[in-house]
Short mmCIF file of C-alpha atoms in Angstrom, two decimals:
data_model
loop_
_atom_site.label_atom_id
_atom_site.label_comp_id
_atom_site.label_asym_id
_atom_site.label_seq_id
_atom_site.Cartn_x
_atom_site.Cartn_y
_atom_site.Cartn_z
CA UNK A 1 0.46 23.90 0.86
CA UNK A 2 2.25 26.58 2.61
CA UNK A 3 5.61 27.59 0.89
CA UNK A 4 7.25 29.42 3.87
CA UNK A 5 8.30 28.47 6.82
CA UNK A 6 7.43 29.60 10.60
CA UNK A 7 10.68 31.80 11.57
CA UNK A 8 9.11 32.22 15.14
CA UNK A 9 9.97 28.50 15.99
CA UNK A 10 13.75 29.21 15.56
CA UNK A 11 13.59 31.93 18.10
CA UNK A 12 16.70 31.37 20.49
CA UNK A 13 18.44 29.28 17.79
CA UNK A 14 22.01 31.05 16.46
CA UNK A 15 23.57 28.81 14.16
CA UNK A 16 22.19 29.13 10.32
CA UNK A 17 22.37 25.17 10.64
CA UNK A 18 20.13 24.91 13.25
CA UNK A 19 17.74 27.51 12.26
CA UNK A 20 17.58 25.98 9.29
CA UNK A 21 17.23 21.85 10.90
CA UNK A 22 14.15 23.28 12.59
CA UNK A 23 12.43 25.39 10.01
CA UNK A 24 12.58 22.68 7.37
CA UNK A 25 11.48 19.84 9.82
CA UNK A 26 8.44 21.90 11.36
CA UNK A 27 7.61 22.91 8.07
CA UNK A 28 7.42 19.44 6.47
CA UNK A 29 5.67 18.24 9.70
CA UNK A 30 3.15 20.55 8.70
CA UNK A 31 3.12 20.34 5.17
CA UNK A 32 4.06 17.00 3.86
CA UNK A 33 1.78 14.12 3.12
CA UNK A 34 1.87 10.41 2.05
CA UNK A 35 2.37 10.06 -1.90
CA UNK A 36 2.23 6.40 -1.21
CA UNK A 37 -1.55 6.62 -0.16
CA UNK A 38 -4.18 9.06 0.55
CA UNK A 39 -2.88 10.27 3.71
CA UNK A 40 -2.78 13.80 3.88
CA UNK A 41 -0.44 14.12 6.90
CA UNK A 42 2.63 12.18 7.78
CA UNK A 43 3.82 11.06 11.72
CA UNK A 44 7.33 12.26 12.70
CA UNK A 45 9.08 9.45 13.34
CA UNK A 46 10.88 8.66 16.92
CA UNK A 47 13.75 9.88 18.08
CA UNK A 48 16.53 8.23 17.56
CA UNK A 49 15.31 6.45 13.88
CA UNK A 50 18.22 7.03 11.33
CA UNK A 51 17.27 7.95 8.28
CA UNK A 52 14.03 7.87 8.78
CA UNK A 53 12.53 10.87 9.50
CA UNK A 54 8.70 10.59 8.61
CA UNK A 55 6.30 7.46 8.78
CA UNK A 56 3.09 6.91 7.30
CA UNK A 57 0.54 5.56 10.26
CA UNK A 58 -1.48 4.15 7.59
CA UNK A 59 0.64 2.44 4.82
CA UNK A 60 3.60 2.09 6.76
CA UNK A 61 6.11 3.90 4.26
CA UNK A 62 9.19 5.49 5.64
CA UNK A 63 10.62 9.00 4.47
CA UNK A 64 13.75 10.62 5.22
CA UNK A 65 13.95 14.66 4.40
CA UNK A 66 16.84 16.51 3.05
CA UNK A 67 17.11 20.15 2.65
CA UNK A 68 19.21 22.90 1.42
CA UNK A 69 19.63 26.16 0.29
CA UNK A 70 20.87 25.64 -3.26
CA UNK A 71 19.59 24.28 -6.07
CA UNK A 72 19.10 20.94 -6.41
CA UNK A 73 22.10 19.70 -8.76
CA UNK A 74 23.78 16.34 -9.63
CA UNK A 75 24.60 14.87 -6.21
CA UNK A 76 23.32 14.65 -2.61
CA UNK A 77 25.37 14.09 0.23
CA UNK A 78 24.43 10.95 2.11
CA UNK A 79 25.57 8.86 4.53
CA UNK A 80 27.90 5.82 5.20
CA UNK A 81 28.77 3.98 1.55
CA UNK A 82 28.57 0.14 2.87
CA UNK A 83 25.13 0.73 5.16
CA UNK A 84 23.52 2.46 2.04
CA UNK A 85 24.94 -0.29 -0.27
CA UNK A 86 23.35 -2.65 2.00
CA UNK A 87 20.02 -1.21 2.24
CA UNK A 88 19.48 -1.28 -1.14
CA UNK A 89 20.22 -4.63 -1.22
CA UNK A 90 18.05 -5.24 1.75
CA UNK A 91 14.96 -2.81 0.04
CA UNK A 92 15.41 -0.86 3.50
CA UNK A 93 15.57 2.50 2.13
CA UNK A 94 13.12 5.28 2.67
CA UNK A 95 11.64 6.93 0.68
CA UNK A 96 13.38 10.50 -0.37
CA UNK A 97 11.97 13.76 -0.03
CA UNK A 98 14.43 16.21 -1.23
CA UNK A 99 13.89 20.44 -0.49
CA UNK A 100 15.57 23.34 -1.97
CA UNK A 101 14.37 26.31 -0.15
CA UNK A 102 15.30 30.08 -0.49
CA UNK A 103 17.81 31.56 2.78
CA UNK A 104 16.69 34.69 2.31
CA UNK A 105 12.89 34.26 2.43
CA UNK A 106 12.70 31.20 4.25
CA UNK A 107 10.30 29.72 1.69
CA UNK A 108 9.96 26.01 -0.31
CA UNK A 109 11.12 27.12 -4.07
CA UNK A 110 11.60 23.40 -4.94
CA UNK A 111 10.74 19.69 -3.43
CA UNK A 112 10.78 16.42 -4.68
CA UNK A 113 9.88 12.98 -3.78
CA UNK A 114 12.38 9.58 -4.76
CA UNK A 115 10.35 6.41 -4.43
CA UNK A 116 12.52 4.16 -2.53
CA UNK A 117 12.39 1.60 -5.49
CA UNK A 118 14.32 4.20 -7.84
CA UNK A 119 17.01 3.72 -5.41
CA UNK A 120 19.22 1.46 -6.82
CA UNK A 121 23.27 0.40 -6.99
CA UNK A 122 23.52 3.08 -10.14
CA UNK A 123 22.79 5.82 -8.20
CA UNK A 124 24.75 5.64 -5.20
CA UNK A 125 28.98 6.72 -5.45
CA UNK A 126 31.51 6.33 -2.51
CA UNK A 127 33.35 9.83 -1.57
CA UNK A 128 36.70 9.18 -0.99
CA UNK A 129 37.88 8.01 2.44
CA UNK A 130 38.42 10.37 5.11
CA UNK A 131 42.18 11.61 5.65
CA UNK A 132 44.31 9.78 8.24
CA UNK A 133 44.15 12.59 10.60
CA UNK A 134 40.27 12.60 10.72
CA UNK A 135 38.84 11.62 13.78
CA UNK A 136 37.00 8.72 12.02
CA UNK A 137 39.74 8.43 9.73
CA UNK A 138 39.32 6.08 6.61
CA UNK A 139 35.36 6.36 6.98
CA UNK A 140 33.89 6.86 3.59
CA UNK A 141 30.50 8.43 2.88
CA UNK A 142 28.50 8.38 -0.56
CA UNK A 143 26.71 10.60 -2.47
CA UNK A 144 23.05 10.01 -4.45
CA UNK A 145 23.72 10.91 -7.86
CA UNK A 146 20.14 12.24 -9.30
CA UNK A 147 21.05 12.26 -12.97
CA UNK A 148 21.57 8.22 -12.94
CA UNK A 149 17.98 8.58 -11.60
CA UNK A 150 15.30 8.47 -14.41
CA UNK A 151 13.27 11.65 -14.44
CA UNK A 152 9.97 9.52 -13.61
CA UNK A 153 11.97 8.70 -10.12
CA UNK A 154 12.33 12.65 -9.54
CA UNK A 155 8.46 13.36 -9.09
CA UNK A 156 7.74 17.37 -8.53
CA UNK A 157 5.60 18.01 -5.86
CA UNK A 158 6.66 21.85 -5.86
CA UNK A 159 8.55 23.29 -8.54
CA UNK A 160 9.94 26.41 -8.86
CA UNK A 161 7.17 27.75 -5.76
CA UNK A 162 4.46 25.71 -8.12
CA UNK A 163 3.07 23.22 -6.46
CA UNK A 164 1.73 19.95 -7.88
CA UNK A 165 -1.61 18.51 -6.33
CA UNK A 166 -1.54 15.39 -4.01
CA UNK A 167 -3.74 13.17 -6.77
CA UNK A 168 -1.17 14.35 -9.51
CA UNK A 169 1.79 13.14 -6.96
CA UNK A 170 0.45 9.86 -6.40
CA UNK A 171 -0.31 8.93 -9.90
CA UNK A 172 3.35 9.31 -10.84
CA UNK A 173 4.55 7.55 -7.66
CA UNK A 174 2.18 4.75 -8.09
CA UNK A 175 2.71 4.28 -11.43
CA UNK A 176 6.18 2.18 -11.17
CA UNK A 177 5.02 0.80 -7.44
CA UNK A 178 5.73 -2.69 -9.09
CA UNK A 179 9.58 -2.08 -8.72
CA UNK A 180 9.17 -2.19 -4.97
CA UNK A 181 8.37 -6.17 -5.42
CA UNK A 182 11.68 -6.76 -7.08
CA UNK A 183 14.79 -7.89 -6.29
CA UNK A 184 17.45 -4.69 -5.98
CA UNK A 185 19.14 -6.32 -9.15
CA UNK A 186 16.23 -6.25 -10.89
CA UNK A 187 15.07 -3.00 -10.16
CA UNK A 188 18.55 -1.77 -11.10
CA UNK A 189 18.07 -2.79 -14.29
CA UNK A 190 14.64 -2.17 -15.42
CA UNK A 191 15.72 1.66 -13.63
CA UNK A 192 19.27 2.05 -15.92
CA UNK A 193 17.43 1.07 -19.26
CA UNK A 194 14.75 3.48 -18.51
CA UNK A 195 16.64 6.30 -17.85
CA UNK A 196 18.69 5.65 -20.78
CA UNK A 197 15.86 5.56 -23.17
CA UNK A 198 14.53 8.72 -21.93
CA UNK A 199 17.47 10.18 -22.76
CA UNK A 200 16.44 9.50 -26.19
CA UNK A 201 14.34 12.82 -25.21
CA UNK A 202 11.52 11.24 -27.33
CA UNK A 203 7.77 9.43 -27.31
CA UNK A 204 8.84 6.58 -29.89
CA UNK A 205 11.91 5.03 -29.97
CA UNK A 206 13.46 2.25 -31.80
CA UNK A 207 15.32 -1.31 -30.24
CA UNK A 208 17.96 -0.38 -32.22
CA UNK A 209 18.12 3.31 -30.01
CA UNK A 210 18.14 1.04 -26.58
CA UNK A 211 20.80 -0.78 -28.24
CA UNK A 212 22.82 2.06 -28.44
CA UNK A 213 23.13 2.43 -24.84
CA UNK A 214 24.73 -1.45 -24.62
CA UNK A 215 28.11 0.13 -23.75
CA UNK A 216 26.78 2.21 -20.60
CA UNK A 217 25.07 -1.08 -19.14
CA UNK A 218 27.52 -3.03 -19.61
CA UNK A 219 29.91 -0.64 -17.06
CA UNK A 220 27.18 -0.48 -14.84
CA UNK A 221 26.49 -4.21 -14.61
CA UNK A 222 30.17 -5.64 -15.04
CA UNK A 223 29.31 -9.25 -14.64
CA UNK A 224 26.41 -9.25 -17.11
CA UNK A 225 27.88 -10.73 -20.50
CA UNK A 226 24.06 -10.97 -21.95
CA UNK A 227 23.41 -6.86 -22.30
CA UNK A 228 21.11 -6.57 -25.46
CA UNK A 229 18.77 -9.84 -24.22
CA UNK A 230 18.76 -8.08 -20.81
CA UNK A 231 17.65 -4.59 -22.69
CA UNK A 232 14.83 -6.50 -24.31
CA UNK A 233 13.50 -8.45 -21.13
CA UNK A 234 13.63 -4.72 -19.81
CA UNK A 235 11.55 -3.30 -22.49
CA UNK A 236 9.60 -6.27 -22.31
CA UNK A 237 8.89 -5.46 -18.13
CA UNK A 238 7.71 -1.90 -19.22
CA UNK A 239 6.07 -3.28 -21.49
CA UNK A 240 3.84 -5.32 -19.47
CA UNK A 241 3.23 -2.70 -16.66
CA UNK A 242 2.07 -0.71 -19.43
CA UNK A 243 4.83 2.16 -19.70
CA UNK A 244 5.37 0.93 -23.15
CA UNK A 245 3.11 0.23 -26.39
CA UNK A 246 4.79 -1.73 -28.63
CA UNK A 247 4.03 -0.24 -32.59
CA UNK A 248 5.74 -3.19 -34.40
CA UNK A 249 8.83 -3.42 -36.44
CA UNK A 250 10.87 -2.71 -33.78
CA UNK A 251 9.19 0.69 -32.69
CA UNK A 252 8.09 1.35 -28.83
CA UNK A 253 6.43 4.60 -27.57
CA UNK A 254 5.80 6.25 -24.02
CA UNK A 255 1.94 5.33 -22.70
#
C-alpha cells in the first residue's frame, strides 16, 4: 500500500477542499480493497450514488470514504439525522472507511474500516437544527460518535503510517459478520454490551462487571424494562459466535 498521494492529479485545482476531494479519492481508488472478501481492488461507484462511494464487483458491499486532515477524534460529521436513522433501520448503510491523512505531506498517517453492522442507533447524534436564517433552515445533520463504537468495530488497516495486511483486516471484519443478519435492534444491543464490557479493559470479566453497566443501557434503550436478562442473552450471543468462553461461576473471558 502506498501511503502518499499523487499531487500531480490536483494540478489546476485551487481550493485546499478540492485538492484534497481528489487526492483522497484517487488515492483510495488506487489503494483500497474489499475487507469483506478477497478482492484486492474496489469499483468506484457511479456518479450520482450518495453515500456510496466504492462497490465491491464481487461481494456486492458498499463503502463510503471520509477523509480529513486531523486526527481522528470522538465524532464524524455526517449527513441528514432522519435518512441515517432510517438506514440503520433499513441495514442500508455502507460500510465506513474513515482517513486521517497529513496536509503537509499529502500522505495516509491513519485509516480505518466500520463494518456497516457496527452501525447502530447508539452511535449516531442529531446536531442541532440549522438557524432560521439558513438557507435550509431547520435542517438537522448528525454526527457518528466513534467512542459508542466498540473498538472491534474500529478495525486498523493503517495506523499511525503502519499498515495492517489485507488477511489480518478481514479476519477482524469477518469475525462479527453475523451482526449483519440481525435486526438493527438487535445488533444495537449485542454492539452497546460489547463495548461496555471492553471497557472493563480486561480478558476475564465477571456478570456481575456487565451488570454494572445496567444504568448506561437502560438510557440507551429507554423502553427496555428487562436490562440485566437482555445483558445475559447478549453475553449469551457472544457466547455462541465464539467471542466468549464461559469459565464458570459467573466468569467470561475474550477468545
Amino acid at each position: 500500500m502506498d501511503l502518499c498521494f499523487d499531487k500531480k492529479k490536483a494540478v489546476g485545482y485551487k481550493s485546499p477542499s478540492q485538492i484534497a476531494r481528489v487526492l483522497t479519492e484517487e488515492w483510495a481508488t488506487r489503494n483500497l480493497f474489499c475487507p469483506s472478501c478477497k478482492k484486492p481492488k474496489l469499483q468506484t461507484a457511479r456518479d450520482n450514488t450518495k453515500v456510496i462511494d466504492f462497490v465491491c464487483e464481487h461481494c456486492s458491499e458498499t463503502y463510503q470514504l471520509k477523509s480529513q486532515s486531523k486526527p481522528l477524534g470522538e465524532r464524524i460529521l455526517d449527513s441528514a439525522y432522519g435518512p441515517m436513522i432510517e438506514s440503520i433501520k433499513g441495514n442500508r448503510t455502507p460500510n465506513l472507511f474513515l482517513l486521517h491523512y497529513n496536509p503537509q505531506s499529502y500522505c495516509a498517517e491513519n485509516l480505518l474500516i466500520v463494518p456497516r453492522y457496527f452501525l447502530t442507533l447508539s452511535c449516531i447524534e442529531p446536531r442541532n437544527p440549522l438557524s432560521p436564517n439558513a438557507r435550509r433552515a431547520g435542517w438537522i445533520g448528525c454526527n457518528i460518535v466513534l467512542k459508542e463504537i466498540p473498538v472491534d468495530g474500529k478495525i486498523p488497516i493503517i495506523k499511525e503510517r503502519k499498515v495492517f495486511s489485507p488477511e489480518a483486516v478481514r479476519l477482524s471484519y469477518g469475525r462479527f459478520r453475523f451482526l449483519a443478519e440481525k435486526k438493527f435492534d438487535t445488533r444495537g444491543w449485542t454492539a452497546d454490551v460489547l463495548k461496555f464490557i471492553r471497557e472493563l479493559g480486561k480478558k476475564d470479566f465477571t456478570l456481575n462487571e456487565a451488570y454494572s453497566f445496567d444504568r448506561q443501557l437502560q438510557l440507551l434503550h429507554p423502553d427496555n424494562r428487562n436490562i440485566r436478562p437482555k445483558i445475559r442473552q447478549q453475553l449469551q450471543i457472544l457466547r455462541d459466535k465464539k467471542i466468549l468462553e464461559f469459565l464458570g461461576k459467573g466468569t467470561y473471558r475474550f477468545k
